[in-house]
XYZ file of C-alpha atoms in Angstrom:
542
model
C 0.326 0.107 0.056
C 1.025 3.650 -0.641
C 1.579 6.218 2.272
C -0.963 8.009 2.086
C -3.179 4.669 2.447
C -0.964 3.928 5.382
C -1.495 7.534 6.224
C -5.489 7.527 6.036
C -5.235 4.403 7.609
C -3.445 5.524 10.289
C -6.534 8.446 11.247
C -8.856 6.189 11.126
C -8.014 4.087 13.517
C -6.932 7.264 15.602
C -10.553 8.357 15.061
C -11.529 4.734 16.179
C -9.620 4.284 19.430
C -11.125 7.456 20.414
C -14.438 6.861 19.408
C -14.049 3.318 21.672
C -11.719 5.164 24.685
C -15.035 7.524 24.692
C -17.831 4.431 25.342
C -15.613 3.727 28.037
C -16.415 6.101 30.043
C -20.011 6.184 29.587
C -20.577 2.401 29.452
C -19.383 3.307 33.714
C -22.959 5.307 33.402
C -23.277 7.431 36.904
C -20.192 5.685 37.946
C -17.974 3.327 39.774
C -19.466 3.996 42.901
C -23.368 3.628 41.064
C -22.710 0.943 39.694
C -21.043 -0.806 43.206
C -24.411 0.347 45.251
C -26.395 -1.385 42.681
C -24.823 -4.782 43.344
C -24.917 -4.242 46.697
C -29.160 -3.413 46.058
C -28.861 -6.804 44.154
C -29.591 -5.530 40.756
C -27.773 -5.918 37.313
C -26.988 -2.478 35.871
C -28.958 -1.596 32.908
C -26.666 -2.540 30.459
C -25.945 -6.609 32.140
C -29.626 -6.688 32.371
C -29.486 -6.354 28.592
C -26.907 -8.757 28.121
C -27.861 -11.474 30.129
C -31.160 -11.043 28.559
C -30.314 -11.350 24.832
C -29.285 -14.689 23.111
C -25.717 -15.997 23.601
C -22.621 -14.396 21.370
C -25.843 -12.401 19.195
C -25.189 -9.236 18.304
C -26.743 -5.924 20.479
C -26.447 -2.713 18.446
C -26.904 -0.520 20.282
C -28.751 3.225 19.554
C -28.068 6.051 21.185
C -25.229 5.188 22.995
C -23.101 9.062 22.404
C -27.062 11.087 23.375
C -26.519 13.741 25.771
C -23.141 13.787 25.554
C -22.194 17.392 27.308
C -25.412 18.216 28.560
C -26.987 19.242 31.883
C -23.552 19.582 33.288
C -24.694 21.576 36.240
C -26.440 18.203 37.203
C -23.276 16.617 36.941
C -24.321 15.491 33.146
C -26.866 12.361 31.663
C -24.204 9.895 30.029
C -26.075 7.919 27.473
C -29.433 9.878 27.752
C -29.790 7.743 31.483
C -31.236 4.746 29.462
C -29.855 2.777 27.614
C -31.763 1.380 24.085
C -31.030 -0.695 21.168
C -32.173 -4.201 18.569
C -31.120 -7.428 20.195
C -31.683 -10.683 19.622
C -34.156 -12.489 22.852
C -34.871 -16.083 21.991
C -34.198 -15.751 18.601
C -36.194 -12.606 17.712
C -35.501 -9.696 17.041
C -37.072 -7.285 19.746
C -36.089 -3.480 20.826
C -34.772 -3.291 24.500
C -35.535 -0.349 27.021
C -33.645 -0.528 29.793
C -33.222 2.359 32.030
C -29.872 3.184 34.094
C -30.814 3.878 37.428
C -27.233 4.515 38.055
C -27.546 8.048 36.132
C -29.734 10.427 38.909
C -31.826 7.094 39.866
C -32.950 6.697 36.064
C -34.501 9.805 36.632
C -36.204 11.393 33.316
C -34.210 14.279 31.324
C -35.425 16.084 28.199
C -32.977 14.586 25.997
C -34.239 11.113 28.090
C -37.697 11.201 26.864
C -36.615 12.342 23.341
C -34.304 8.939 23.210
C -37.477 6.110 24.820
C -39.575 8.672 22.141
C -36.715 6.867 19.448
C -37.264 3.519 20.849
C -40.734 3.237 20.223
C -40.294 4.744 16.616
C -38.533 1.777 16.207
C -40.434 -0.505 17.381
C -43.388 0.940 15.262
C -41.841 1.701 12.087
C -40.577 -2.347 12.187
C -43.556 -4.010 14.240
C -40.853 -5.382 16.238
C -41.475 -6.203 20.040
C -40.087 -3.611 22.494
C -39.150 -5.124 25.825
C -39.062 -2.347 28.679
C -37.266 -3.160 31.635
C -37.966 -0.026 34.286
C -35.762 1.407 37.397
C -36.827 5.223 37.082
C -37.374 7.487 39.238
C -39.560 9.686 37.183
C -39.080 12.967 35.133
C -35.583 14.823 37.156
C -37.749 18.090 39.177
C -36.023 20.889 38.348
C -36.333 20.185 34.187
C -40.161 19.525 33.904
C -41.387 22.394 32.198
C -38.906 20.644 29.017
C -40.461 17.257 29.714
C -43.555 17.321 30.770
C -46.366 18.410 28.999
C -45.562 19.246 25.219
C -46.443 16.854 22.682
C -43.542 15.603 21.897
C -42.991 15.470 26.170
C -43.298 12.072 28.472
C -47.123 11.577 28.057
C -46.601 10.178 24.528
C -44.440 7.314 25.725
C -48.355 5.928 27.062
C -50.060 7.173 23.713
C -47.109 5.321 21.426
C -48.208 2.653 24.501
C -51.604 2.293 23.435
C -51.168 2.612 19.671
C -48.265 -0.114 19.431
C -51.217 -2.645 21.568
C -53.443 -1.801 18.641
C -51.170 -2.450 15.999
C -50.746 -5.587 17.788
C -47.422 -4.915 18.878
C -46.313 -7.187 20.963
C -44.621 -5.195 24.402
C -43.315 -7.001 28.228
C -42.234 -4.878 30.819
C -39.979 -5.728 34.083
C -39.795 -3.382 37.187
C -36.702 -3.820 38.607
C -36.242 -0.699 40.862
C -38.335 2.273 41.092
C -41.317 2.477 38.683
C -43.597 6.042 39.870
C -46.004 8.689 39.711
C -46.834 8.977 35.793
C -44.373 7.182 34.437
C -45.734 3.486 36.062
C -48.173 3.385 33.498
C -45.917 2.242 31.689
C -45.496 -1.494 32.502
C -48.996 -1.544 33.384
C -50.088 -0.331 29.600
C -47.838 -3.024 28.378
C -49.344 -7.120 26.969
C -47.468 -8.156 30.159
C -45.544 -6.654 32.950
C -43.179 -8.385 35.633
C -41.925 -7.085 38.986
C -39.164 -8.126 41.558
C -39.467 -8.447 45.050
C -39.199 -6.633 47.388
C -36.676 -4.429 45.076
C -39.562 -3.116 42.485
C -42.468 -0.394 43.553
C -44.719 0.990 41.325
C -47.087 3.844 42.805
C -48.858 7.084 41.093
C -47.137 8.483 44.857
C -45.227 6.905 47.212
C -45.004 7.215 50.542
C -44.237 10.386 51.505
C -46.108 12.600 49.102
C -49.431 10.011 49.927
C -48.530 11.259 54.109
C -48.026 15.200 53.223
C -51.250 13.853 50.183
C -53.699 12.486 52.942
C -52.089 11.713 55.610
C -51.976 8.145 55.343
C -48.587 6.640 57.013
C -47.757 3.601 54.901
C -43.841 2.072 53.390
C -43.378 1.750 50.188
C -43.294 -2.328 49.987
C -46.455 -2.275 51.530
C -47.849 0.909 49.099
C -46.116 -0.663 45.892
C -44.041 -3.981 46.495
C -44.447 -7.578 44.627
C -46.464 -8.934 46.871
C -49.602 -5.463 47.050
C -49.319 -5.658 42.707
C -49.466 -9.745 41.995
C -51.460 -10.890 44.869
C -53.657 -7.618 46.137
C -54.242 -4.811 43.413
C -53.504 -7.934 40.698
C -51.788 -5.034 38.684
C -48.884 -7.335 37.726
C -48.326 -10.565 35.953
C -45.421 -12.157 37.045
C -43.212 -11.506 40.232
C -40.075 -13.183 40.601
C -37.282 -12.844 43.600
C -34.080 -11.159 41.335
C -33.170 -9.784 38.227
C -31.985 -13.024 36.252
C -35.676 -14.560 36.826
C -37.335 -11.649 35.685
C -34.660 -11.490 32.587
C -35.969 -15.264 32.025
C -39.206 -14.692 31.912
C -39.321 -12.653 29.492
C -37.253 -15.098 27.493
C -39.619 -17.710 28.098
C -42.685 -15.311 26.835
C -40.782 -14.122 23.880
C -39.824 -17.698 23.208
C -43.747 -19.073 22.402
C -44.552 -15.637 20.609
C -45.366 -16.718 16.709
C -43.333 -15.729 13.381
C -45.231 -12.142 11.905
C -46.493 -11.815 8.525
C -43.456 -10.524 6.311
C -42.078 -7.955 3.805
C -41.050 -9.953 1.638
C -37.392 -8.123 0.936
C -35.426 -10.288 -1.129
C -32.078 -12.372 0.752
C -29.895 -14.889 -0.407
C -27.596 -16.787 1.023
C -24.877 -13.930 1.888
C -20.739 -13.740 1.009
C -18.139 -11.792 2.035
C -17.356 -9.129 -0.545
C -14.456 -10.567 -2.283
C -11.875 -7.358 -1.356
C -10.967 -6.596 2.213
C -13.128 -4.587 3.792
C -9.979 -3.596 6.542
C -9.030 -1.070 3.511
C -11.896 1.212 3.656
C -9.609 2.538 7.003
C -7.213 3.366 3.985
C -9.842 4.680 1.819
C -11.241 7.659 3.303
C -9.201 10.711 2.752
C -7.038 12.107 5.752
C -8.151 15.250 4.852
C -12.301 16.079 4.279
C -11.498 17.569 1.261
C -9.375 14.912 -0.653
C -11.400 13.459 -3.302
C -11.621 9.268 -3.184
C -13.845 6.762 -5.623
C -16.593 6.146 -3.408
C -16.968 2.439 -5.963
C -13.936 1.837 -3.553
C -15.802 1.881 -0.923
C -19.240 -0.173 -1.336
C -16.936 -2.805 -3.605
C -15.754 -3.939 0.629
C -19.776 -3.197 2.178
C -21.083 -5.361 -0.455
C -21.427 -8.901 -1.256
C -18.916 -10.581 -3.824
C -17.433 -6.820 -3.968
C -20.142 -6.725 -6.946
C -22.804 -4.042 -7.422
C -25.157 -3.002 -10.793
C -24.472 0.475 -11.399
C -27.851 1.830 -12.736
C -26.691 4.843 -15.588
C -23.157 4.241 -15.144
C -22.152 7.211 -17.600
C -24.713 9.500 -16.658
C -25.060 11.371 -13.158
C -21.572 10.740 -12.113
C -21.444 12.909 -9.058
C -24.176 9.482 -7.728
C -23.460 6.816 -7.722
C -26.978 4.048 -8.176
C -27.214 0.204 -8.314
C -28.212 -2.591 -7.316
C -26.730 -4.588 -4.680
C -26.374 -7.004 -1.771
C -25.655 -6.437 2.212
C -24.998 -9.907 3.805
C -27.611 -12.054 1.255
C -30.456 -8.757 1.505
C -31.066 -6.557 -1.576
C -30.281 -2.501 -1.504
C -30.687 -0.107 -3.682
C -27.632 2.030 -3.086
C -27.649 5.973 -3.834
C -24.283 7.345 -3.110
C -22.357 10.282 -3.447
C -19.382 9.996 -5.890
C -16.521 11.673 -4.488
C -14.330 11.994 -7.332
C -13.104 15.129 -10.242
C -15.042 13.171 -13.085
C -15.669 13.777 -16.668
C -18.393 13.784 -18.672
C -19.373 12.639 -21.942
C -19.159 17.253 -23.890
C -15.574 16.409 -21.460
C -16.758 18.960 -18.678
C -15.051 18.561 -15.135
C -17.859 18.145 -12.421
C -16.267 18.103 -8.218
C -16.788 15.252 -6.370
C -19.579 15.149 -3.666
C -21.562 18.190 -5.835
C -25.137 17.002 -7.346
C -25.437 17.900 -10.665
C -28.875 18.142 -12.153
C -27.811 15.092 -14.129
C -26.937 13.523 -11.177
C -29.779 14.223 -9.106
C -32.178 13.335 -12.143
C -30.706 9.814 -12.099
C -30.822 9.304 -8.731
C -34.950 10.094 -8.567
C -35.310 7.265 -11.447
C -33.731 5.230 -9.607
C -35.179 5.347 -6.272
C -38.612 5.604 -8.330
C -37.675 2.018 -9.712
C -36.866 0.456 -5.944
C -40.207 1.275 -4.822
C -41.313 -0.220 -7.605
C -39.302 -3.849 -6.950
C -39.954 -3.196 -3.292
C -35.775 -3.145 -2.603
C -34.436 -1.482 0.433
C -32.833 2.156 0.099
C -29.079 3.098 1.214
C -27.466 6.219 1.193
C -24.310 6.452 1.511
C -23.450 10.437 1.452
C -20.536 12.658 1.151
C -21.969 15.537 -0.315
C -20.901 19.100 -0.319
C -25.143 19.613 -1.712
C -25.985 20.941 -5.243
C -24.384 22.061 -7.874
C -24.641 26.518 -7.600
C -23.837 29.496 -10.013
C -25.712 30.746 -13.230
C -24.947 27.664 -15.861
C -26.833 25.306 -12.913
C -30.280 27.664 -12.258
C -30.364 28.093 -15.330
C -30.511 24.595 -15.821
C -33.467 24.296 -13.178
C -31.209 22.637 -10.207
C -33.788 23.810 -8.014
C -36.770 21.091 -9.343
C -34.198 18.498 -10.248
C -33.335 18.440 -6.378
C -36.773 18.521 -6.173
C -37.183 15.858 -7.938
C -35.079 13.858 -5.701
C -36.356 15.046 -3.052
C -39.910 14.645 -3.450
C -38.979 10.473 -4.612
C -36.770 9.730 -1.667
C -39.648 11.767 0.799
C -42.689 9.788 -0.566
C -39.907 6.133 -0.834
C -42.489 3.083 1.331
C -39.234 0.870 0.732
C -37.005 0.579 4.250
C -34.706 3.691 3.952
C -31.041 3.179 5.578
C -28.500 6.318 5.844
C -25.315 6.255 6.750
C -22.789 9.503 6.466
C -19.284 8.647 5.639
C -17.671 12.208 5.437
C -19.632 15.294 4.780
C -23.420 15.644 4.516
C -24.163 19.880 3.886
C -26.848 21.781 3.367
C -30.140 20.407 0.719
C -27.369 17.478 -0.080
C -28.428 16.282 3.423
C -31.934 16.706 2.578
C -32.564 14.818 -0.959
C -29.387 11.557 0.720
C -32.451 11.634 3.157
C -31.419 13.002 6.045
C -32.657 12.667 9.565
C -35.989 14.530 8.514
C -36.629 11.837 5.831
C -37.608 8.937 8.003
C -34.516 6.432 7.290
C -35.210 3.460 9.787
C -31.515 4.104 11.048
C -29.302 7.175 10.597
C -25.824 6.595 11.318
C -21.909 7.967 10.793
C -19.013 7.224 10.542
C -16.312 8.513 12.832
C -15.114 10.758 9.985
C -18.532 12.189 9.235
C -19.708 15.917 9.423
C -22.825 17.119 9.508
C -23.856 20.722 9.173
C -25.408 23.314 6.585
C -21.810 24.115 5.028
C -18.059 23.042 5.904
C -17.195 24.295 8.824
C -14.396 26.807 6.519
C -17.397 28.097 4.828
C -19.296 28.740 8.165
C -16.785 30.166 9.471
C -15.837 33.011 6.840
C -19.415 33.808 6.337
C -20.758 34.246 10.131
C -17.114 36.325 9.949
C -17.910 38.641 7.182
C -21.532 39.272 8.913
C -19.650 40.169 12.402
C -17.286 42.847 10.551
C -19.596 43.924 8.439
C -22.135 44.342 12.082
C -19.901 46.204 13.937
C -18.488 48.807 11.327
C -22.236 49.772 10.934
C -21.311 50.575 14.694
C -18.605 52.780 13.607
C -15.827 49.636 15.435
C -12.796 49.293 13.673
C -11.429 45.172 13.874
C -7.711 44.722 14.196
C -6.211 42.171 11.970
C -4.737 39.839 14.511
C -8.682 40.605 16.512
C -10.273 39.551 12.869
C -7.771 36.220 12.988
C -9.073 35.519 16.341
C -12.702 36.128 15.935
C -11.485 33.701 13.223
C -10.326 31.120 14.960
C -13.420 31.126 17.379
C -15.978 30.992 15.036
C -14.524 27.964 13.292
C -13.404 25.823 16.400
C -17.388 26.195 17.642
C -18.987 25.634 14.426
C -16.261 22.851 13.837
C -17.759 21.129 16.669
C -21.543 21.099 15.883
C -20.932 19.290 12.943
C -18.829 16.194 14.638
C -20.502 12.957 14.327
C -20.261 13.499 18.545
C -22.759 16.331 18.723
C -25.207 14.957 16.104
C -25.082 11.428 17.879
C -25.829 13.605 21.527
C -28.595 14.901 19.731
C -30.205 12.175 18.972
C -30.012 13.731 14.574
C -28.051 10.225 14.226
C -28.919 7.146 15.978
C -25.266 5.662 16.744
C -21.131 5.619 15.365
C -20.043 2.985 13.847
C -17.028 1.591 12.993
C -16.583 0.921 9.264
C -16.216 -2.263 9.653
C -19.208 -3.328 11.915
C -21.673 -1.206 8.690
C -22.348 -4.633 6.840
C -24.108 -6.576 10.216
C -25.964 -2.630 11.287
C -27.857 -2.708 7.874
C -28.344 -6.454 7.565
C -30.422 -6.213 11.332
C -32.209 -2.816 9.733
C -33.500 -4.333 6.571
C -34.271 -8.007 8.764
C -36.408 -5.297 10.839
C -37.884 -3.434 8.752
C -39.124 -7.315 7.019
C -41.480 -7.700 10.423
C -43.582 -4.615 8.432
C -45.272 -5.411 5.398
C -44.884 -2.582 3.210
C -49.417 -2.065 2.105
C -48.915 0.982 0.619
C -48.693 1.271 -3.077
C -46.054 4.398 -4.285
C -46.467 7.746 -5.014
C -44.843 10.722 -5.626
C -45.935 14.305 -5.793
C -45.983 17.207 -8.406
C -42.602 17.028 -10.070
C -42.030 20.111 -12.373
C -40.240 19.021 -15.603
């Protein structure tokens, strides 16, 4: 391999190492002391519960591990948003799992916790997957109640979704393994079946202190809402168990007897590994994000047998479209081509930019995939649509709108991976978060923003300098350079994949070598929900 490849490879490995170091810290939740305290209570931590619940040697795809990164520092932080969610296999069936992390503020709900729980339910609803709740939460984090309680996408939406999922026939199972208080008490009881752990699990609308304050009754929490009360007196809960392990075994037994669902019929054959080495992706992605590379080199290291049937290969070359397979599943790939390409009229087109012909090609290909019921995979490395008089006169806006229309109305499952840049309207056209991808993922090399950090910083600087001048103030060259650096640093931080993941704009940052596995699990999940509508697009300007 050449020197450039080795530099790229070293850079990618460094970024993955940094990601893993961050994850190891996040996995400690509220810290080792809180973990030790949890064990002394005879309880497992959220991640230990999930590890025990899922099938041995199976893969658990965690969603939102970086959620809450850098948030709520005035309250001591909120690692992973105080809740662990993901997709895993339980008794051979793919399930969404939601586990409150009681080491983080007793599992209390911060605003980002609510957003993350709603994302878990959204995944279950989109894919008709069973959802398992491992409940251990003190309820809403009171100092921030105004940001989590009353709005449409706040705490109450969880129970609305419980009701909707039940009507949709989506299986919901809850295990109360710690606190379950106030409005949160409705979640397990709106599930199909509920389990409670003796002596550690409690369910009540108001705890003993509030009961005494409200009506003067003196009672302890165990008598008020413990396992014996709710399985022998109130009948609120279905199963009483003695410890966490028994609760998780009970869930496994229930899931093992669930019938196989009707599926969507997405095409799958015997999987094959890529013929080209997947690890070489590390050396292909440039160390510097403004350097071109051939996206086809990446695709051939992701798809089965390194084979792709490219659609309109000679036309619209800054977007690659083609049919391939990932872990046996048929997929339609729409990927930004980052190398500089030459058209048949000898014009040069910048890599990563969407031109008229590229948008037109992609729109037609997306329609074909919907016609054939083939899931779509979008690989982002896009700086946006081409600008300038030539493109505007050629109707770049209407061609871009055509692509967005075809993509937004897609009825097949869509998956997005941000490999490099994902800027401006290019993010939208390539199925950004606003367009309902079943999974929105990023590699450590990703950036998501309106425009690049350098471009944005220069624009913002010009605005600030102009504002100062209108006030009659002059700015020295040194002060201007300092201001440019401050703006650049702030903007660059906000474009990083960690910032996006913290806000749940993306579901996960993944090692490129996990891409095939995660996409395969995503299509398998989507296959649980048959498509019952026809593909229709809106008005398209020609």
